[in-house]
Short mmCIF file of C-alpha atoms in Angstrom, two decimals:
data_model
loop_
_atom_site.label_atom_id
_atom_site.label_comp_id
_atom_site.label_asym_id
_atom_site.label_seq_id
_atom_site.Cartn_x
_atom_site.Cartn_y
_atom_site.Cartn_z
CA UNK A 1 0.00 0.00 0.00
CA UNK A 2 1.42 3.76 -0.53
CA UNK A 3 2.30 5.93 1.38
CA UNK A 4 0.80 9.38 1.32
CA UNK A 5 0.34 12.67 2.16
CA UNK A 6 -2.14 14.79 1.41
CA UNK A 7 -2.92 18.72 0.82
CA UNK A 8 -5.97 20.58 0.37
CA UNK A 9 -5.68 24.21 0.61
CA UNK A 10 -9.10 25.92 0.60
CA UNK A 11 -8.94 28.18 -2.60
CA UNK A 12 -11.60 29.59 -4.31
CA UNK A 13 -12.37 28.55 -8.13
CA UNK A 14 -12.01 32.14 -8.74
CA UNK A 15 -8.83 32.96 -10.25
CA UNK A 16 -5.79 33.88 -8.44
CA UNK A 17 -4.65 37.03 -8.71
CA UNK A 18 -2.23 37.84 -11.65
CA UNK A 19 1.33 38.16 -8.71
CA UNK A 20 0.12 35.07 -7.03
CA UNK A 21 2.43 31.86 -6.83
CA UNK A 22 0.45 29.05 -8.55
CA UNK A 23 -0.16 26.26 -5.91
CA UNK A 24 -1.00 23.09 -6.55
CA UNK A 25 -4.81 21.59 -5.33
CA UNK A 26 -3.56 18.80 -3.64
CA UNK A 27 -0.35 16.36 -3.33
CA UNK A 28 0.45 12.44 -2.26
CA UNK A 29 3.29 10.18 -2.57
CA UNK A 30 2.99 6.58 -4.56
CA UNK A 31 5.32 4.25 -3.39
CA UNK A 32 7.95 3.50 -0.94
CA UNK A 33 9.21 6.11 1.00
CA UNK A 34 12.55 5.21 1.10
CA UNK A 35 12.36 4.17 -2.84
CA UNK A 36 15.96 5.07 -4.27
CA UNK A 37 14.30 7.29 -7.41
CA UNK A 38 11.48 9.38 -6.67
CA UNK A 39 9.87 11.49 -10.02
CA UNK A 40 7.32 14.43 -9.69
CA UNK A 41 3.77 14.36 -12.06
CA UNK A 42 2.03 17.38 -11.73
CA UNK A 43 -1.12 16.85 -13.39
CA UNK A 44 -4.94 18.17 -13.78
CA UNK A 45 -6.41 14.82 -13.29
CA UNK A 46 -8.23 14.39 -9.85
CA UNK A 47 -6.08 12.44 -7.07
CA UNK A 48 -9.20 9.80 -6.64
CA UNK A 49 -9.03 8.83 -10.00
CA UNK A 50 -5.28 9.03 -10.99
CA UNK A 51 -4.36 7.64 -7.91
CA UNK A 52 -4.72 3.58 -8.34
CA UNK A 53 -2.66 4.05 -11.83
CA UNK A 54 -0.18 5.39 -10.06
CA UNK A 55 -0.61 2.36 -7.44
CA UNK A 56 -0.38 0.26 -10.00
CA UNK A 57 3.17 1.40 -11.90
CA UNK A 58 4.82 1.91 -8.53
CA UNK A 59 3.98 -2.23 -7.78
CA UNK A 60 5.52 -2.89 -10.97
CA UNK A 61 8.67 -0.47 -10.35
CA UNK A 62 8.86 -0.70 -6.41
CA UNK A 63 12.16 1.59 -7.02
CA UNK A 64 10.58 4.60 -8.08
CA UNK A 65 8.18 6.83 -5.46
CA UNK A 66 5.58 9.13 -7.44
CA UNK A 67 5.39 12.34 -5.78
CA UNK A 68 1.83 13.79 -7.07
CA UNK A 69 0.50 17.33 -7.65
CA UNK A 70 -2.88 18.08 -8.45
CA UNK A 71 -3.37 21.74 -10.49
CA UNK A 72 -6.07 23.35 -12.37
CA UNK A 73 -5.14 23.68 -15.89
CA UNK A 74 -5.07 27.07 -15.98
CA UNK A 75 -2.60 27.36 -12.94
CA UNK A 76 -0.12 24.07 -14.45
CA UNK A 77 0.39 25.98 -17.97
CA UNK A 78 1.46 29.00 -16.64
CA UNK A 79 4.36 27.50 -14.15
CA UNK A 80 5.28 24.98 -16.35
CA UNK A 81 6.04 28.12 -18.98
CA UNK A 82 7.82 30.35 -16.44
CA UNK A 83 9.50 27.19 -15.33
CA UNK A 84 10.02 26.75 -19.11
CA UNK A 85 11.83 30.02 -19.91
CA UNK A 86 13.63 30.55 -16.83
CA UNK A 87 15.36 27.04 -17.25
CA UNK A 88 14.50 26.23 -13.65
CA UNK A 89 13.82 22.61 -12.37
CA UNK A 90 10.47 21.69 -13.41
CA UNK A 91 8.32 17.94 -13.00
CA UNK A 92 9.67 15.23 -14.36
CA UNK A 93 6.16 14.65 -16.36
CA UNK A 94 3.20 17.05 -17.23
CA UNK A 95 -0.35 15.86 -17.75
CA UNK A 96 -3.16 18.16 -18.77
CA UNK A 97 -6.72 17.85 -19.83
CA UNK A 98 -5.90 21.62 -21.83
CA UNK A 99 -4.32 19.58 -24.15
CA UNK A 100 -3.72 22.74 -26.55
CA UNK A 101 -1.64 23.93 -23.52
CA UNK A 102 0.28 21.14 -23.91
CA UNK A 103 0.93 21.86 -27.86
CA UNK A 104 1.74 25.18 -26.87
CA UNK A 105 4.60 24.02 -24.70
CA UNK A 106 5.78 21.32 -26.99
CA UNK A 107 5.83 24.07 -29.48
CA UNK A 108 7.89 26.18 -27.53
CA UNK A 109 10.74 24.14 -26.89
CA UNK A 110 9.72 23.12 -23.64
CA UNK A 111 9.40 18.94 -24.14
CA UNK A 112 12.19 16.25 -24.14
CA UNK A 113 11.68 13.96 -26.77
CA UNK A 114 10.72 10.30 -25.39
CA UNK A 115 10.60 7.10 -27.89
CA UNK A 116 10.21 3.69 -27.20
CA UNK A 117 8.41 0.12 -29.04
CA UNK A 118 5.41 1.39 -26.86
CA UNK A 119 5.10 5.24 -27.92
CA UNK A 120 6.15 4.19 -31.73
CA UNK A 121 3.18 1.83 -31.64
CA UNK A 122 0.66 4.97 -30.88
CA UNK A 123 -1.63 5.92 -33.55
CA UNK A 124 -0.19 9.35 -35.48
CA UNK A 125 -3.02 11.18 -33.65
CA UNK A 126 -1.50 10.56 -30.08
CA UNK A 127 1.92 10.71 -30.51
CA UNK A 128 2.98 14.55 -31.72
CA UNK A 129 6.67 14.54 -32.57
CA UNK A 130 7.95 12.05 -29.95
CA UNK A 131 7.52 14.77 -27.44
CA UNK A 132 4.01 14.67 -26.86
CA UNK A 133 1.32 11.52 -25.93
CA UNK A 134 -2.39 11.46 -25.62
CA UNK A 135 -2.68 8.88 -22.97
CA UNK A 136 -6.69 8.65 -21.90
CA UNK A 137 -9.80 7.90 -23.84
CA UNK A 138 -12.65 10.60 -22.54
CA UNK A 139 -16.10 11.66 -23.75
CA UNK A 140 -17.29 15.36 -22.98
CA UNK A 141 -20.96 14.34 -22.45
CA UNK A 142 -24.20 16.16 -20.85
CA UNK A 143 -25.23 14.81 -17.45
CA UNK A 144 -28.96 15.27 -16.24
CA UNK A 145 -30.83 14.19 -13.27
CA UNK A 146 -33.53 12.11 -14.17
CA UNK A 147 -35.30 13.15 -10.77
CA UNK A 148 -36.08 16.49 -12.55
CA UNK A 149 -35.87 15.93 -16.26
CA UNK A 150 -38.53 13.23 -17.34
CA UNK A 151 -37.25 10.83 -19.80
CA UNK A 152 -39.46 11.85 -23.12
CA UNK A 153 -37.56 15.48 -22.13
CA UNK A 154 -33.76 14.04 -21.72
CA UNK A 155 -31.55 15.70 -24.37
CA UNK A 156 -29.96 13.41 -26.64
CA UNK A 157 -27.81 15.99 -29.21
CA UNK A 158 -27.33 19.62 -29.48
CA UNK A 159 -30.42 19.80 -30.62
CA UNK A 160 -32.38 18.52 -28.48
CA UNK A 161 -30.72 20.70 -25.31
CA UNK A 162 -31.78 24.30 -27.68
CA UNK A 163 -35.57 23.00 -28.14
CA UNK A 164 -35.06 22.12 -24.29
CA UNK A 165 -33.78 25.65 -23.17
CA UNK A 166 -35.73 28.14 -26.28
CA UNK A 167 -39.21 28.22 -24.87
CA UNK A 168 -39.56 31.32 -23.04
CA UNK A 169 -40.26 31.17 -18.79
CA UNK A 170 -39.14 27.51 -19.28
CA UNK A 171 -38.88 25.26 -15.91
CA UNK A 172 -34.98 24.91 -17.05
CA UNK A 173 -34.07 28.68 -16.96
CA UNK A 174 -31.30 29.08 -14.58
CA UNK A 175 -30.45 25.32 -13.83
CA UNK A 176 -28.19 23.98 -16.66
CA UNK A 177 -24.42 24.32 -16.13
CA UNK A 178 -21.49 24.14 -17.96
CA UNK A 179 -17.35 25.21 -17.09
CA UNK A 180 -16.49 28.56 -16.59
CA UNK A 181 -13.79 28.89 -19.62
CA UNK A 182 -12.16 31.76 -17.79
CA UNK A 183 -10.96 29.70 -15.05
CA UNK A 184 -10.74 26.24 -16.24
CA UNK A 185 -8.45 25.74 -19.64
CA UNK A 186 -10.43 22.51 -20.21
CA UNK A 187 -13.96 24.20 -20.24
CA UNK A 188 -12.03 26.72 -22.83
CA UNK A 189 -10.94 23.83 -24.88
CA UNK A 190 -14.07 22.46 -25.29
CA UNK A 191 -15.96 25.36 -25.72
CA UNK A 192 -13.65 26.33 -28.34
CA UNK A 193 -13.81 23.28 -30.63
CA UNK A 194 -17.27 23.31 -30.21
CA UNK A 195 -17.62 26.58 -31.85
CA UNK A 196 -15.48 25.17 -34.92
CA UNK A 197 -17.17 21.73 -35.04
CA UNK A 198 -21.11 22.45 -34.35
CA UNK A 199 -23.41 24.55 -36.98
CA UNK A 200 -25.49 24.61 -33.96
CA UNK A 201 -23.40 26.53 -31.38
CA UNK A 202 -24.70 30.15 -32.09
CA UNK A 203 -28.19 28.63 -31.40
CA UNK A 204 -26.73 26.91 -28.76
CA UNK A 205 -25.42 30.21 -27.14
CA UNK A 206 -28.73 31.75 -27.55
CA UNK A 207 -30.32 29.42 -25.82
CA UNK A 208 -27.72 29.37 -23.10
CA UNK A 209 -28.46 33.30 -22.70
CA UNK A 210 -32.02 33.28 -22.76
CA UNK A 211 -32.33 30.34 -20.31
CA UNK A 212 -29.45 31.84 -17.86
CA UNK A 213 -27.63 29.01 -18.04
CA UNK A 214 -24.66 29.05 -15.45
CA UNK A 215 -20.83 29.13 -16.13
CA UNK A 216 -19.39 27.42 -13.41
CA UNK A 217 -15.95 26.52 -12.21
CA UNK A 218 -15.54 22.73 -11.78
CA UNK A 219 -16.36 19.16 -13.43
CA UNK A 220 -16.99 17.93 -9.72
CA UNK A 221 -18.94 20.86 -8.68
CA UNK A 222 -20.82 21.12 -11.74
CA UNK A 223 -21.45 17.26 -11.65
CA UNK A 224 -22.49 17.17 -7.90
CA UNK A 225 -24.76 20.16 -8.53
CA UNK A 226 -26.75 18.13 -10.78
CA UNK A 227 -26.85 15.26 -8.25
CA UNK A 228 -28.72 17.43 -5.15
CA UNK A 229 -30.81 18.92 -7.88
CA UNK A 230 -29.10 22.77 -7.97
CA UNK A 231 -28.79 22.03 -11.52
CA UNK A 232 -30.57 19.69 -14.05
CA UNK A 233 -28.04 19.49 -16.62
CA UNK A 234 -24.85 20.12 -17.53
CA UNK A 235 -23.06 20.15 -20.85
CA UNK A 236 -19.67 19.65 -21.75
CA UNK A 237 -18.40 17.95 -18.81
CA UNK A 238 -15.74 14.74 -18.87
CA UNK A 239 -17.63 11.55 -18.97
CA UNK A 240 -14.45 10.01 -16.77
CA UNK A 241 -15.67 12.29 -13.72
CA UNK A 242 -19.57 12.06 -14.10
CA UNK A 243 -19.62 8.38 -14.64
CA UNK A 244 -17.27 7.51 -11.36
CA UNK A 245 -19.98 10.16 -9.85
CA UNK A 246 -23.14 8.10 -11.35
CA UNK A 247 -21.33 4.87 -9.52
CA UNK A 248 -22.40 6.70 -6.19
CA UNK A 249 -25.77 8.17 -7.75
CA UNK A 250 -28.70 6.81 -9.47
CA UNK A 251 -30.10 9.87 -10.34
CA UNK A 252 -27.14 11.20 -12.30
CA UNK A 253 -27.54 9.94 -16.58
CA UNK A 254 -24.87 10.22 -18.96
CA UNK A 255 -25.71 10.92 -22.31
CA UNK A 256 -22.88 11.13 -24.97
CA UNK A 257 -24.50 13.56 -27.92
CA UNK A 258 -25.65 11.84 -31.07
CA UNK A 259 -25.39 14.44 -33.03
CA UNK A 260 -21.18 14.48 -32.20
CA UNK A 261 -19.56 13.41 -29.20
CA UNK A 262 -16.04 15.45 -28.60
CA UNK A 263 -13.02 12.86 -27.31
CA UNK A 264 -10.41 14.05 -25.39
CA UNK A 265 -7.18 12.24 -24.88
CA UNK A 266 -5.18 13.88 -21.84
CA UNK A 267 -1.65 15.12 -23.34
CA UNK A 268 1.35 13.94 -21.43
CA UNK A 269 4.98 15.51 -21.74
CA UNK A 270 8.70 15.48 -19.95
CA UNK A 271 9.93 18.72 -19.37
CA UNK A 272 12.75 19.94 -21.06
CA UNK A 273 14.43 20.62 -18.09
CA UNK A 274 12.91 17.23 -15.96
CA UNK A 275 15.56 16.31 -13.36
CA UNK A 276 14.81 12.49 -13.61
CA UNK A 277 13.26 11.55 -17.33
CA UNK A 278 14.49 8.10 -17.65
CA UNK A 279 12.11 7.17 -14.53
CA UNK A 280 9.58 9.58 -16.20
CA UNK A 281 9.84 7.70 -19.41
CA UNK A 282 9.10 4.85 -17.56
CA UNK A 283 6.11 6.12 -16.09
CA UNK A 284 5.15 7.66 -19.29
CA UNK A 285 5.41 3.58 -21.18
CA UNK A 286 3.39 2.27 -18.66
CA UNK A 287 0.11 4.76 -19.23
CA UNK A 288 0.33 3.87 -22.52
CA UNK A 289 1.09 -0.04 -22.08
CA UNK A 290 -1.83 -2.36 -22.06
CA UNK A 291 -1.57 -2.42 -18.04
CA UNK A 292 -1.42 1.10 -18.07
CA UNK A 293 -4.85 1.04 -19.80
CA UNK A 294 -6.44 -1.49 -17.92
CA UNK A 295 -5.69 0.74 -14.62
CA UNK A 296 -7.31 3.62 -16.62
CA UNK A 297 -10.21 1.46 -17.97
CA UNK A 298 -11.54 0.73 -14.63
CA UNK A 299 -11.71 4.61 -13.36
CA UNK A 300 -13.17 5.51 -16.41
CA UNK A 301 -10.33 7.71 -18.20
CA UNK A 302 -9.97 4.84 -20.93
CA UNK A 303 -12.76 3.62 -22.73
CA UNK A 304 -15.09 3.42 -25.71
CA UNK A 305 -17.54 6.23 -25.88
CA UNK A 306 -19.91 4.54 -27.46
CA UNK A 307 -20.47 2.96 -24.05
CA UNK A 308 -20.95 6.18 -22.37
CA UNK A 309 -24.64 5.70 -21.58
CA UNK A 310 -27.88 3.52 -22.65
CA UNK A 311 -29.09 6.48 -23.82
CA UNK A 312 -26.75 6.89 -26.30
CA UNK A 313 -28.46 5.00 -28.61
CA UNK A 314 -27.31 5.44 -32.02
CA UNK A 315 -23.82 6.74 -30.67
CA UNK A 316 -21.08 5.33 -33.53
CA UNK A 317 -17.90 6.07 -34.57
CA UNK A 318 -19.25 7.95 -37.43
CA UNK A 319 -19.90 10.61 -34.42
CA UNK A 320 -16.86 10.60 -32.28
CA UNK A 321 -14.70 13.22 -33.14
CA UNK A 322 -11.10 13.26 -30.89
CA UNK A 323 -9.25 16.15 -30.38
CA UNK A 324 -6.40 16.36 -32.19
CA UNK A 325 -2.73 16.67 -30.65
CA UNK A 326 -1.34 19.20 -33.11
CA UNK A 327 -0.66 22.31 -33.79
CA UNK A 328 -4.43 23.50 -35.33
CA UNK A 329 -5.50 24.25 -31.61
CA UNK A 330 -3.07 26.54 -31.19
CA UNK A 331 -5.60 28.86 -33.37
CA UNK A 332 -7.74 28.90 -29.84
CA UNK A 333 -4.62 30.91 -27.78
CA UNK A 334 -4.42 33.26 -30.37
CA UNK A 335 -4.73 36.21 -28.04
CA UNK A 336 -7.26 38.42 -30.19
CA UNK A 337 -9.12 35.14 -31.10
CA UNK A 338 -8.90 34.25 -27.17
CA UNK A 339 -10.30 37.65 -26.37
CA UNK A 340 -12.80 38.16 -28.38
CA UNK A 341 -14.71 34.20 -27.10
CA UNK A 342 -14.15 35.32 -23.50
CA UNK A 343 -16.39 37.90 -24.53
CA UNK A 344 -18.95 36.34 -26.12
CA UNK A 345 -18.92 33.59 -22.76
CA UNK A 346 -19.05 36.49 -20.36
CA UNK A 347 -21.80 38.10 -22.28
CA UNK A 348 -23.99 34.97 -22.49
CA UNK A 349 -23.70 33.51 -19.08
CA UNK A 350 -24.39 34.22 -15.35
CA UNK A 351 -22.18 33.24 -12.53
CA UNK A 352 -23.10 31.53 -9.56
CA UNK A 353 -21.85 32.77 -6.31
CA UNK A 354 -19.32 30.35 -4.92
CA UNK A 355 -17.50 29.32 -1.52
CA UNK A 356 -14.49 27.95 -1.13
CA UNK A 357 -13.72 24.46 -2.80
CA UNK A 358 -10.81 22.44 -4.09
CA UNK A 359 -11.41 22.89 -7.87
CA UNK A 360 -10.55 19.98 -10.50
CA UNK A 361 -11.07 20.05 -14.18
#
């Protein structure tokens, strides 16, 4: 069993102030204590699920400890950069859901190329130039609560969710949530290739305005809100966090859309200056090893989303469409283009007043 420690700071979602360090969310060690190697991850993905992968490469290398950080995305890219420029120590390995972060370092010099038999078998479309890996398999899907949205009502595409929000006074104004792209770089990600993929996402803003939909900072508080009934739906969330969160409740339903169903695949990088990337190439083999993706299967970040849901009837691989790990997404961090959407998001949606909470994407 590892040892671990553990760190929650109370932070708000709302975002720290431009001077402020960057903190990590949380922290715990994999592995034995007194393990001669010991490699830092600093990563977006939530301790609870990342954790018994990381269980399961330190019982296969008992020599190497995992020391853990948990960031927002937001928070990871910007000391990974400064880190980046200033040639200062860094993590031995960076993953990120704001995978168009991650191209953004790569593209900036800041990766050290990694190949092996196991990253030269990866399809073109997770494996950008040997320095970065798409290492998870996850659906952005709608969760509703089927308490409060009756089943001839339940959204099953785009479509579906603007007839749901377009009637005027309807019972949904005010209770369907989605990320806050201002403070989470995965809600911006999606957001943003939704607005390139959908001919239905300037209807699909409307609707969001009229109905005063919420922007909200985080997948587990937007996903738990729609558990207690504070909100009936939510769009765009990962379908790795809601469905561990239907596990604990039956009320939750995740629906991938029929219409298209976005894929993300978590990017994964060494440093360029990573003190230890021989262990971090090991690390990075096994997440993309069959083990690797067994461990990642069974807390949902690997998978087949056209298994998302019964409700996704019809869902086929006709209607997945991944996000690519190349360079195209930089087009979303272009700073006028980046400007000009957090206007149009700040313009459509309200935001809820929030306490303090650790946030993860």
């Amino acid at each position: 069993m590892a040892g671990w420690r553990m760190l929650l700071p109370l932070i708000s979602c709302l975002a720290a102030p431009a001077l402020a360090q960057p903190v990590p969310e949380a922290t715990q060690d994999y592995g034995r204590s007194d393990a001669p190697f010991a490699i830092l991850v600093r990563s977006t993905t939530d301790i609870a699920l990342f954790g018994p992968v990381l269980d399961g490469f330190v019982a296969a290398n008992p020599d190497i400890r995992v020391d853990y950080e948990q960031w927002g995305s937001n928070d990871l890219y910007a000391v990974s950069l400064a880190e980046c420029r200033s040639g200062a120590e860094t993590a031995d390995l960076l993953i990120s859901s704001a995978v168009d972060h991650q191209v953004k370092l790569v593209n900036d010099g800041c990766a050290r190329s990694h190949s092996s038999p196991l990253t030269e078998a990866l399809p073109a479309e997770a494996n950008w130039r040997d320095e970065l890996f798409g290492i998870t398999q996850e659906p952005a899907v709608m969760v509703y609560n089927s308490d409060l949205v009756p089943a001839q009502e339940a959204p099953r595409t785009r479509f579906d969710l603007i007839d749901l929000l377009r009637p005027e006074g309807s019972r949904y104004e005010g209770k369907v949530a989605t990320y806050d792209i201002e403070e989470s770089g995965l809600g911006y990600l999606f957001a943003f290739v939704d607005a390139q993929q959908a001919t239905t996402f300037g209807s699909l803003i409307e609707a969001f305005a009229r109905s005063r939909a919420v922007s909200t900072c985080c997948s587990a508080e937007i996903i738990d809100g729609v558990a207690s009934g504070q909100y009936v739906l939510a769009y765009n969330v990962l379908g790795s966090y809601a469905l561990d969160r239907a596990e604990q409740a039956d009320n939750l339903v995740v629906v991938a859309p029929q219409d298209y169903t976005l894929v993300l695949s978590r990017g994964a990088m060494i440093p360029r200056n990573a003190p230890n990337p021989v262990s971090a190439g090991l690390l990075l083999d096994f997440l993309v090893s069959d083990q690797g993706r067994r461990a990642m299967a069974a807390e949902h970040l690997y998978g087949d989303a056209t298994a998302v849901a019964p409700d996704s009837l019809g869902q086929n691989e006709a209607v997945l469409r991944p996000i690519p790990l190349s360079p195209v997404l930089l087009v979303g961090l272009d700073r006028q283009k980046r400007a000009h959407f957090l206007a149009l998001w700040r313009d459509t949606f309200a935001r809820p007043q929030r306490g303090a909470t650790t946030p993860s994407e």
